[in-house]
Amino acid sequence: MQYRKMGVRIPWEASALGFGCMRFPTKKILGFIKKVDEAEAIRILRYAIDNGVNYVDTAYGYHGGKSEVIVGKALQGGYRQKVHLVTKLPMWKVKVASDVEKFCREQLKKLQTDHLDVYLFHGLNKGRFQLVKELGLVFEMEKLKQMGLIEHFGFSFHDNFQVFKEIVDYHDWEACQIQWNYLDQDTQATTNGLEYAAGKGVAVVIMEPLKGGRLANPTAEVKAIFDNAPVQRTPVDWALQFVWNRPEVSLLLSGMSAFAQVKQNLEHASSSGAGKLSAGELDVLKQVSDVFRKAILIPCTACEYCMPCPSGVAIPRNFAILNSYSTHEDLKRAKKEYAKLAKSKDALNAAKDNGMAALCSKCMKCLEKCPQAIDIPGTLEKVNAVLGGTVPIEQAFPKED
Ligand code: SF4
Ligand code: SF4
């Protein structure tokens, strides 16, 4: 395992690969309800730690609140002492300043620990940053430090560069967590944001290095580019090495959900390093991102922040099917997948949160929740027009250029 500096204010080094605990392995109960496979989750997390991963990232809301509990169990038996444990304050639940200590104590209990190594404001954007300022929440974080409940604090982020810069300039942060990968260089915090935060000594942790798994599944065109590259790697390795290549990056988080994935990522991490990719290799990724950009019509990362939907619409699944059609051009298969989703409220009773786009009632409850700023109801309408109707994809999703 490679270890990397955590900016200038955190004294320890983090493993290049961090374990993101939002996509633990799941199993089906009664044939359709997906639950976390706790034993397997604990096994793969401990395996990663045994093989050098020392950074474990969870959050209040992951797996409907279960992630922190499972992480707490996994870190028993001496594992807690081997890792830097990170979780996040659920900003959408914070109403008064004292909520910071209240949630922190609740999370410590779930995690079965007496302190957090890093505590992050979860998902800061323009609105949530306003709340941080209005309620003086940085001061509340400082109080947690004095009480010995946390060692360091920072924020995770979903918005644009202007907002990111404003937040970075607000405080001498110890860490931040941003979405960055070879397709997101100009979106979210952007490469400028990565450089800006690192330049101010903030440890930069990267999430979504595979853009919600999208970069792991190349189209035929992308595959051909990789096949002709001067170096042979899997699409996952290409994407991860791109992130590790930047010296500004402290570590990347992978939401690992299978043992094989953990093993592969450990191997990728062991060969990682800043400045390792040649100009030719970076050019390969430039070509690949041009192809992906044209094909991925909906920038959904399957984070599930928009879920559950009161009408039972399986929002990320609907978007994944449409994207799969736009990248692989197999309309018949996409329509078949779409038809498997629940078509009516009655069907939803047997398959919760498995509804097709057509069931969206436009209640607008999901709108504020999407970190990718997707117009969810409007996009679902287009998905249904293409996959449930006869509207051509080019008409529903016209190309910008
Ligand atoms: S707008 Fe549609 S998709 Fe969003 S929460 Fe309401 S019903 Fe669900
Ligand atoms: S629509 Fe937005 S909030 Fe919902 S899963 Fe996709 S990226 Fe996440």
Short mmCIF file of C-alpha atoms and ligand atoms in Angstrom, two decimals:
data_model
loop_
_atom_site.label_atom_id
_atom_site.label_comp_id
_atom_site.label_asym_id
_atom_site.label_seq_id
_atom_site.Cartn_x
_atom_site.Cartn_y
_atom_site.Cartn_z
CA MET A 1 0.00 0.00 0.00
CA GLN A 2 1.13 3.54 -0.75
CA TYR A 3 0.59 6.25 1.87
CA ARG A 4 0.13 9.93 1.15
CA LYS A 5 0.17 13.20 3.07
CA MET A 6 -3.08 14.66 4.38
CA GLY A 7 -2.47 18.31 3.58
CA VAL A 8 -0.53 20.40 6.09
CA ARG A 9 -2.79 20.31 9.15
CA ILE A 10 -3.34 16.57 9.61
CA PRO A 11 -0.16 14.90 10.87
CA TRP A 12 -0.75 11.32 9.71
CA GLU A 13 -0.56 9.78 6.26
CA ALA A 14 -3.53 8.05 4.65
CA SER A 15 -3.53 4.95 2.50
CA ALA A 16 -3.89 5.89 -1.17
CA LEU A 17 -7.05 3.77 -1.17
CA GLY A 18 -9.76 4.57 1.37
CA PHE A 19 -12.77 2.37 2.07
CA GLY A 20 -16.04 4.17 1.30
CA CYS A 21 -18.83 2.51 3.27
CA MET A 22 -21.84 3.55 1.18
CA ARG A 23 -21.93 0.55 -1.16
CA PHE A 24 -21.53 -2.44 1.11
CA PRO A 25 -22.46 -5.85 -0.36
CA THR A 26 -26.18 -6.53 -0.21
CA LYS A 27 -28.34 -9.63 -0.35
CA LYS A 28 -31.98 -10.13 -1.22
CA ILE A 29 -34.47 -11.01 1.51
CA LEU A 30 -37.72 -12.69 0.39
CA GLY A 31 -36.46 -12.44 -3.13
CA PHE A 32 -36.61 -8.67 -3.60
CA ILE A 33 -35.80 -6.47 -0.56
CA LYS A 34 -32.10 -5.66 -0.63
CA LYS A 35 -30.35 -5.63 2.77
CA VAL A 36 -26.70 -5.18 3.62
CA ASP A 37 -24.92 -8.52 3.88
CA GLU A 38 -23.41 -7.63 7.23
CA ALA A 39 -21.07 -10.58 7.60
CA GLU A 40 -19.65 -10.06 4.11
CA ALA A 41 -19.37 -6.30 4.63
CA ILE A 42 -17.35 -6.86 7.80
CA ARG A 43 -15.19 -9.49 6.10
CA ILE A 44 -14.24 -7.29 3.14
CA LEU A 45 -13.66 -4.19 5.27
CA ARG A 46 -11.37 -6.10 7.63
CA TYR A 47 -9.56 -7.66 4.67
CA ALA A 48 -8.87 -4.19 3.28
CA ILE A 49 -7.55 -3.03 6.66
CA ASP A 50 -5.39 -6.15 7.01
CA ASN A 51 -3.89 -5.21 3.65
CA GLY A 52 -3.00 -1.63 4.45
CA VAL A 53 -6.17 0.47 4.12
CA ASN A 54 -6.13 2.88 7.06
CA TYR A 55 -8.89 5.32 6.07
CA VAL A 56 -12.54 4.33 6.59
CA ASP A 57 -15.23 6.75 5.46
CA THR A 58 -18.89 6.46 6.35
CA ALA A 59 -21.81 8.84 6.94
CA TYR A 60 -24.96 9.17 9.02
CA GLY A 61 -27.22 8.41 6.08
CA TYR A 62 -25.36 5.62 4.26
CA HIS A 63 -27.40 2.41 3.90
CA GLY A 64 -30.35 4.10 5.65
CA GLY A 65 -28.28 4.65 8.82
CA LYS A 66 -26.94 1.07 8.96
CA SER A 67 -23.46 1.78 7.57
CA GLU A 68 -22.15 3.38 10.79
CA VAL A 69 -23.48 0.49 12.86
CA ILE A 70 -21.80 -2.10 10.63
CA VAL A 71 -18.54 -0.13 10.57
CA GLY A 72 -18.70 0.00 14.38
CA LYS A 73 -18.98 -3.79 14.49
CA ALA A 74 -16.25 -4.31 11.91
CA LEU A 75 -13.83 -2.16 13.89
CA GLN A 76 -14.09 -4.26 17.04
CA GLY A 77 -11.29 -6.66 17.95
CA GLY A 78 -8.49 -4.11 17.56
CA TYR A 79 -9.44 -2.82 14.09
CA ARG A 80 -10.45 0.62 15.36
CA GLN A 81 -6.85 1.32 16.39
CA LYS A 82 -5.62 0.47 12.88
CA VAL A 83 -7.67 3.08 11.03
CA HIS A 84 -8.51 6.75 10.77
CA LEU A 85 -12.27 6.82 11.10
CA VAL A 86 -14.29 9.43 9.25
CA THR A 87 -17.99 10.16 9.30
CA LYS A 88 -20.18 13.09 8.37
CA LEU A 89 -22.62 15.42 10.05
CA PRO A 90 -26.05 15.08 8.35
CA MET A 91 -26.43 18.72 7.34
CA TRP A 92 -30.02 18.26 6.19
CA LYS A 93 -31.01 17.43 9.79
CA VAL A 94 -29.16 20.28 11.49
CA LYS A 95 -31.55 22.97 12.73
CA VAL A 96 -29.70 24.52 15.69
CA ALA A 97 -26.01 24.78 16.65
CA SER A 98 -26.34 22.21 19.45
CA ASP A 99 -27.32 19.57 16.84
CA VAL A 100 -23.63 19.25 15.96
CA GLU A 101 -22.73 17.73 19.33
CA LYS A 102 -26.00 15.79 19.47
CA PHE A 103 -25.40 14.03 16.15
CA CYS A 104 -21.71 13.52 16.82
CA ARG A 105 -22.44 11.73 20.09
CA GLU A 106 -25.13 9.60 18.41
CA GLN A 107 -22.70 8.65 15.64
CA LEU A 108 -19.88 7.82 18.10
CA LYS A 109 -22.26 5.46 19.84
CA LYS A 110 -23.22 3.74 16.59
CA LEU A 111 -19.57 3.49 15.62
CA GLN A 112 -18.65 2.13 19.09
CA THR A 113 -15.77 4.58 19.47
CA ASP A 114 -14.92 7.52 21.72
CA HIS A 115 -13.61 9.81 18.98
CA LEU A 116 -13.59 10.46 15.24
CA ASP A 117 -10.37 11.11 13.39
CA VAL A 118 -12.13 13.37 10.91
CA TYR A 119 -15.68 14.75 11.05
CA LEU A 120 -17.07 16.32 7.86
CA PHE A 121 -19.99 18.61 7.19
CA HIS A 122 -21.84 16.38 4.75
CA GLY A 123 -22.45 17.56 1.20
CA LEU A 124 -21.89 21.30 1.52
CA ASN A 125 -23.41 23.35 -1.25
CA LYS A 126 -24.40 27.00 -1.41
CA GLY A 127 -27.45 26.56 0.81
CA ARG A 128 -25.84 24.33 3.41
CA PHE A 129 -22.78 26.57 3.60
CA GLN A 130 -25.12 29.43 4.40
CA LEU A 131 -26.40 27.39 7.34
CA VAL A 132 -22.81 26.72 8.50
CA LYS A 133 -22.22 30.47 8.59
CA GLU A 134 -25.56 31.45 10.11
CA LEU A 135 -25.40 28.92 12.95
CA GLY A 136 -21.66 29.27 13.56
CA LEU A 137 -21.12 25.56 13.00
CA VAL A 138 -17.34 25.81 12.60
CA PHE A 139 -17.23 27.04 16.21
CA GLU A 140 -19.32 23.99 17.20
CA MET A 141 -16.79 21.73 15.47
CA GLU A 142 -13.98 23.44 17.40
CA LYS A 143 -15.88 22.69 20.61
CA LEU A 144 -16.05 19.00 19.66
CA LYS A 145 -12.28 19.07 19.26
CA GLN A 146 -11.82 20.58 22.70
CA MET A 147 -14.07 17.89 24.16
CA GLY A 148 -11.88 15.25 22.50
CA LEU A 149 -14.77 13.90 20.42
CA ILE A 150 -13.06 14.66 17.08
CA GLU A 151 -9.46 15.15 16.00
CA HIS A 152 -9.96 17.04 12.74
CA PHE A 153 -12.83 18.44 10.70
CA GLY A 154 -13.67 19.51 7.18
CA PHE A 155 -16.44 19.14 4.64
CA SER A 156 -17.60 17.06 1.75
CA PHE A 157 -18.81 19.01 -1.24
CA HIS A 158 -21.28 19.04 -4.13
CA ASP A 159 -21.69 22.30 -6.02
CA ASN A 160 -19.59 24.40 -8.39
CA PHE A 161 -16.09 25.92 -8.25
CA GLN A 162 -17.27 29.38 -7.16
CA VAL A 163 -19.05 27.95 -4.12
CA PHE A 164 -16.12 25.62 -3.40
CA LYS A 165 -13.63 28.49 -3.42
CA GLU A 166 -15.84 30.53 -1.10
CA ILE A 167 -15.99 27.64 1.37
CA VAL A 168 -12.24 26.93 1.17
CA ASP A 169 -11.54 30.63 1.86
CA TYR A 170 -13.89 30.71 4.87
CA HIS A 171 -11.70 28.69 7.24
CA ASP A 172 -8.33 26.93 7.52
CA TRP A 173 -9.93 23.57 6.84
CA GLU A 174 -8.07 20.37 7.58
CA ALA A 175 -9.78 18.20 4.96
CA CYS A 176 -12.30 18.32 2.16
CA GLN A 177 -13.91 15.60 0.08
CA ILE A 178 -14.76 16.30 -3.54
CA GLN A 179 -16.07 14.40 -6.56
CA TRP A 180 -13.30 14.25 -9.15
CA ASN A 181 -12.41 11.84 -11.93
CA TYR A 182 -11.35 12.13 -15.57
CA LEU A 183 -14.90 13.02 -16.59
CA ASP A 184 -15.47 15.56 -13.80
CA GLN A 185 -12.48 17.81 -14.36
CA ASP A 186 -14.69 20.74 -15.30
CA THR A 187 -17.71 20.00 -13.11
CA GLN A 188 -18.34 20.03 -9.34
CA ALA A 189 -15.25 21.43 -7.53
CA THR A 190 -13.26 20.98 -10.80
CA THR A 191 -9.51 20.51 -11.24
CA ASN A 192 -9.08 24.18 -10.36
CA GLY A 193 -10.76 23.46 -7.04
CA LEU A 194 -8.53 20.47 -6.39
CA GLU A 195 -5.46 22.61 -6.99
CA TYR A 196 -6.83 25.54 -5.01
CA ALA A 197 -7.67 23.54 -1.87
CA ALA A 198 -4.42 21.58 -1.93
CA GLY A 199 -2.54 24.85 -2.43
CA LYS A 200 -4.06 26.10 0.81
CA GLY A 201 -2.89 23.02 2.69
CA VAL A 202 -6.26 21.25 2.82
CA ALA A 203 -6.15 17.45 2.54
CA VAL A 204 -8.19 16.59 -0.56
CA VAL A 205 -10.05 13.29 -0.48
CA ILE A 206 -11.56 12.16 -3.78
CA MET A 207 -14.95 10.47 -3.99
CA GLU A 208 -16.63 8.97 -7.05
CA PRO A 209 -13.33 8.21 -8.84
CA LEU A 210 -15.34 5.90 -11.14
CA LYS A 211 -18.30 8.28 -11.45
CA GLY A 212 -20.68 5.90 -9.73
CA GLY A 213 -19.20 2.88 -11.53
CA ARG A 214 -19.80 4.36 -14.96
CA LEU A 215 -16.10 4.47 -15.86
CA ALA A 216 -15.80 0.76 -15.11
CA ASN A 217 -18.10 -0.11 -18.01
CA PRO A 218 -16.60 1.03 -21.29
CA THR A 219 -18.48 1.26 -24.55
CA ALA A 220 -17.09 -0.60 -27.54
CA GLU A 221 -15.54 2.67 -28.74
CA VAL A 222 -13.84 3.27 -25.38
CA LYS A 223 -12.66 -0.32 -25.23
CA ALA A 224 -11.02 0.09 -28.63
CA ILE A 225 -9.13 3.15 -27.39
CA PHE A 226 -7.92 1.27 -24.31
CA ASP A 227 -6.95 -1.75 -26.44
CA ASN A 228 -4.71 0.47 -28.56
CA ALA A 229 -3.14 2.28 -25.59
CA PRO A 230 0.62 2.02 -25.01
CA VAL A 231 -0.05 0.44 -21.61
CA GLN A 232 -2.68 -2.21 -20.88
CA ARG A 233 -4.89 -1.66 -17.81
CA THR A 234 -8.46 -2.38 -16.84
CA PRO A 235 -10.87 0.59 -17.19
CA VAL A 236 -11.02 0.75 -13.37
CA ASP A 237 -7.23 0.90 -13.08
CA TRP A 238 -7.09 3.66 -15.71
CA ALA A 239 -9.64 5.74 -13.80
CA LEU A 240 -8.00 5.25 -10.40
CA GLN A 241 -4.47 5.90 -11.67
CA PHE A 242 -5.71 9.15 -13.19
CA VAL A 243 -6.74 10.35 -9.72
CA TRP A 244 -3.62 9.08 -7.94
CA ASN A 245 -1.47 10.72 -10.61
CA ARG A 246 -2.22 14.15 -9.11
CA PRO A 247 0.07 15.15 -6.22
CA GLU A 248 -2.75 17.33 -4.83
CA VAL A 249 -4.81 14.22 -4.03
CA SER A 250 -4.41 12.73 -0.54
CA LEU A 251 -6.42 9.59 -1.21
CA LEU A 252 -9.37 8.30 -3.14
CA LEU A 253 -12.39 6.53 -1.75
CA SER A 254 -13.83 3.48 -3.38
CA GLY A 255 -17.28 2.26 -2.33
CA MET A 256 -16.32 -1.39 -2.53
CA SER A 257 -19.11 -3.93 -2.56
CA ALA A 258 -17.39 -7.24 -3.33
CA PHE A 259 -14.33 -9.11 -2.18
CA ALA A 260 -12.87 -9.33 -5.69
CA GLN A 261 -13.21 -5.56 -6.05
CA VAL A 262 -11.28 -4.99 -2.81
CA LYS A 263 -8.49 -7.28 -3.97
CA GLN A 264 -8.24 -5.55 -7.35
CA ASN A 265 -8.29 -2.07 -5.87
CA LEU A 266 -5.55 -3.02 -3.40
CA GLU A 267 -3.42 -4.12 -6.33
CA HIS A 268 -4.13 -0.90 -8.21
CA ALA A 269 -3.26 1.16 -5.13
CA SER A 270 0.03 -0.64 -4.64
CA SER A 271 1.20 0.48 -8.10
CA SER A 272 -0.10 4.03 -7.72
CA GLY A 273 1.84 7.26 -7.41
CA ALA A 274 1.78 10.95 -8.23
CA GLY A 275 3.19 11.85 -11.64
CA LYS A 276 3.33 8.27 -12.88
CA LEU A 277 1.20 8.66 -16.01
CA SER A 278 3.02 9.70 -19.18
CA ALA A 279 1.73 12.34 -21.59
CA GLY A 280 0.69 9.50 -23.91
CA GLU A 281 -1.31 7.80 -21.18
CA LEU A 282 -3.03 11.06 -20.26
CA ASP A 283 -3.90 11.49 -23.92
CA VAL A 284 -5.60 8.07 -23.91
CA LEU A 285 -7.82 9.27 -21.07
CA LYS A 286 -8.55 12.49 -22.90
CA GLN A 287 -9.79 10.49 -25.91
CA VAL A 288 -11.84 8.21 -23.65
CA SER A 289 -13.46 11.10 -21.80
CA ASP A 290 -14.47 12.71 -25.10
CA VAL A 291 -16.28 9.49 -26.06
CA PHE A 292 -17.89 9.01 -22.64
CA ARG A 293 -19.05 12.63 -22.52
CA LYS A 294 -20.99 12.20 -25.73
CA ALA A 295 -22.60 8.95 -24.55
CA ILE A 296 -23.59 9.59 -20.93
CA LEU A 297 -26.74 11.63 -21.12
CA ILE A 298 -27.71 11.71 -17.42
CA PRO A 299 -24.90 12.47 -14.91
CA CYS A 300 -26.43 10.27 -12.17
CA THR A 301 -23.83 8.62 -9.91
CA ALA A 302 -26.36 6.30 -8.18
CA CYS A 303 -25.61 7.94 -4.82
CA GLU A 304 -29.29 7.47 -3.84
CA TYR A 305 -29.49 10.77 -1.98
CA CYS A 306 -32.80 11.31 -3.79
CA MET A 307 -34.25 8.09 -2.43
CA PRO A 308 -36.71 6.99 -1.23
CA CYS A 309 -39.22 8.52 -3.61
CA PRO A 310 -42.75 8.77 -2.15
CA SER A 311 -44.14 7.38 -5.39
CA GLY A 312 -41.74 4.45 -5.33
CA VAL A 313 -39.78 5.47 -8.42
CA ALA A 314 -36.39 3.74 -8.56
CA ILE A 315 -34.77 6.99 -9.69
CA PRO A 316 -31.13 5.89 -10.19
CA ARG A 317 -32.17 2.61 -11.81
CA ASN A 318 -34.29 4.41 -14.41
CA PHE A 319 -31.37 6.73 -15.19
CA ALA A 320 -28.94 3.81 -15.37
CA ILE A 321 -31.10 2.02 -17.93
CA LEU A 322 -31.30 5.13 -20.12
CA ASN A 323 -27.54 5.69 -19.88
CA SER A 324 -26.91 2.07 -20.69
CA TYR A 325 -29.01 2.51 -23.83
CA SER A 326 -27.18 5.69 -24.83
CA THR A 327 -23.76 4.10 -24.34
CA HIS A 328 -24.45 0.63 -25.74
CA GLU A 329 -27.20 1.54 -28.25
CA ASP A 330 -29.28 -1.54 -27.49
CA LEU A 331 -32.82 -0.16 -27.37
CA LYS A 332 -34.49 -3.57 -27.22
CA ARG A 333 -32.54 -4.55 -24.13
CA ALA A 334 -33.09 -1.18 -22.45
CA LYS A 335 -36.84 -1.37 -23.07
CA LYS A 336 -36.87 -4.89 -21.63
CA GLU A 337 -35.03 -3.72 -18.48
CA TYR A 338 -37.38 -0.76 -18.14
CA ALA A 339 -40.43 -3.02 -18.49
CA LYS A 340 -39.21 -5.07 -15.52
CA LEU A 341 -39.78 -2.10 -13.21
CA ALA A 342 -43.10 -1.72 -11.42
CA LYS A 343 -45.71 -0.08 -13.64
CA SER A 344 -48.38 0.66 -11.01
CA LYS A 345 -48.83 1.43 -7.34
CA ASP A 346 -50.10 -2.12 -6.79
CA ALA A 347 -46.93 -3.58 -8.22
CA LEU A 348 -44.96 -1.31 -5.89
CA ASN A 349 -46.43 -3.02 -2.87
CA ALA A 350 -44.55 -6.12 -3.87
CA ALA A 351 -41.41 -4.39 -5.07
CA LYS A 352 -40.80 -1.24 -3.06
CA ASP A 353 -38.81 1.58 -4.67
CA ASN A 354 -38.79 -0.33 -7.89
CA GLY A 355 -41.07 1.91 -9.89
CA MET A 356 -40.62 3.05 -13.43
CA ALA A 357 -40.19 6.69 -14.39
CA ALA A 358 -43.85 6.90 -15.42
CA LEU A 359 -44.90 6.72 -11.74
CA CYS A 360 -43.29 10.08 -10.90
CA SER A 361 -46.05 12.35 -9.54
CA LYS A 362 -43.84 15.46 -9.82
CA CYS A 363 -44.07 16.14 -6.10
CA MET A 364 -40.63 17.78 -6.43
CA LYS A 365 -39.41 16.36 -3.10
CA CYS A 366 -36.26 14.98 -4.73
CA LEU A 367 -35.20 18.16 -6.49
CA GLU A 368 -33.07 19.69 -3.74
CA LYS A 369 -31.41 16.40 -2.89
CA CYS A 370 -29.45 15.66 -6.04
CA PRO A 371 -25.77 16.60 -5.70
CA GLN A 372 -25.45 16.44 -9.50
CA ALA A 373 -28.22 19.05 -9.87
CA ILE A 374 -30.24 16.76 -12.15
CA ASP A 375 -33.80 17.91 -12.86
CA ILE A 376 -35.07 14.52 -11.69
CA PRO A 377 -38.80 14.78 -12.53
CA GLY A 378 -38.12 16.39 -15.92
CA THR A 379 -35.50 13.80 -16.77
CA LEU A 380 -37.72 10.93 -15.67
CA GLU A 381 -40.37 12.21 -18.05
CA LYS A 382 -37.88 12.02 -20.91
CA VAL A 383 -36.73 8.56 -19.82
CA ASN A 384 -40.31 7.33 -19.93
CA ALA A 385 -40.88 8.94 -23.32
CA VAL A 386 -37.88 7.05 -24.74
CA LEU A 387 -38.10 3.71 -22.93
CA GLY A 388 -41.84 3.52 -22.34
CA GLY A 389 -42.90 5.31 -25.51
CA THR A 390 -41.65 5.92 -28.98
CA VAL A 391 -39.75 9.20 -28.69
CA PRO A 392 -36.27 8.87 -30.25
CA ILE A 393 -33.44 9.40 -27.76
CA GLU A 394 -31.92 12.19 -29.89
CA GLN A 395 -35.20 14.08 -29.66
CA ALA A 396 -35.61 13.68 -25.88
CA PHE A 397 -31.93 14.35 -25.15
CA PRO A 398 -30.70 16.64 -27.93
CA LYS A 399 -26.93 17.05 -28.12
CA GLU A 400 -25.71 20.42 -26.87
CA ASP A 401 -23.11 20.96 -29.55
S1 SF4 B 1 -40.65 14.35 -8.15
FE1 SF4 B 1 -41.08 12.29 -8.88
S2 SF4 B 1 -39.20 11.16 -8.59
FE2 SF4 B 1 -39.02 13.02 -7.36
S3 SF4 B 1 -39.70 12.38 -5.32
FE3 SF4 B 1 -41.50 13.22 -6.39
S4 SF4 B 1 -42.49 11.45 -7.34
FE4 SF4 B 1 -40.40 10.82 -6.75
S1 SF4 B 2 -30.51 11.32 -9.37
FE1 SF4 B 2 -29.00 12.52 -8.23
S2 SF4 B 2 -29.44 12.08 -6.08
FE2 SF4 B 2 -30.46 10.51 -7.27
S3 SF4 B 2 -29.03 8.81 -7.36
FE3 SF4 B 2 -28.67 10.04 -9.19
S4 SF4 B 2 -27.06 11.48 -8.64
FE4 SF4 B 2 -27.84 10.61 -6.72
#
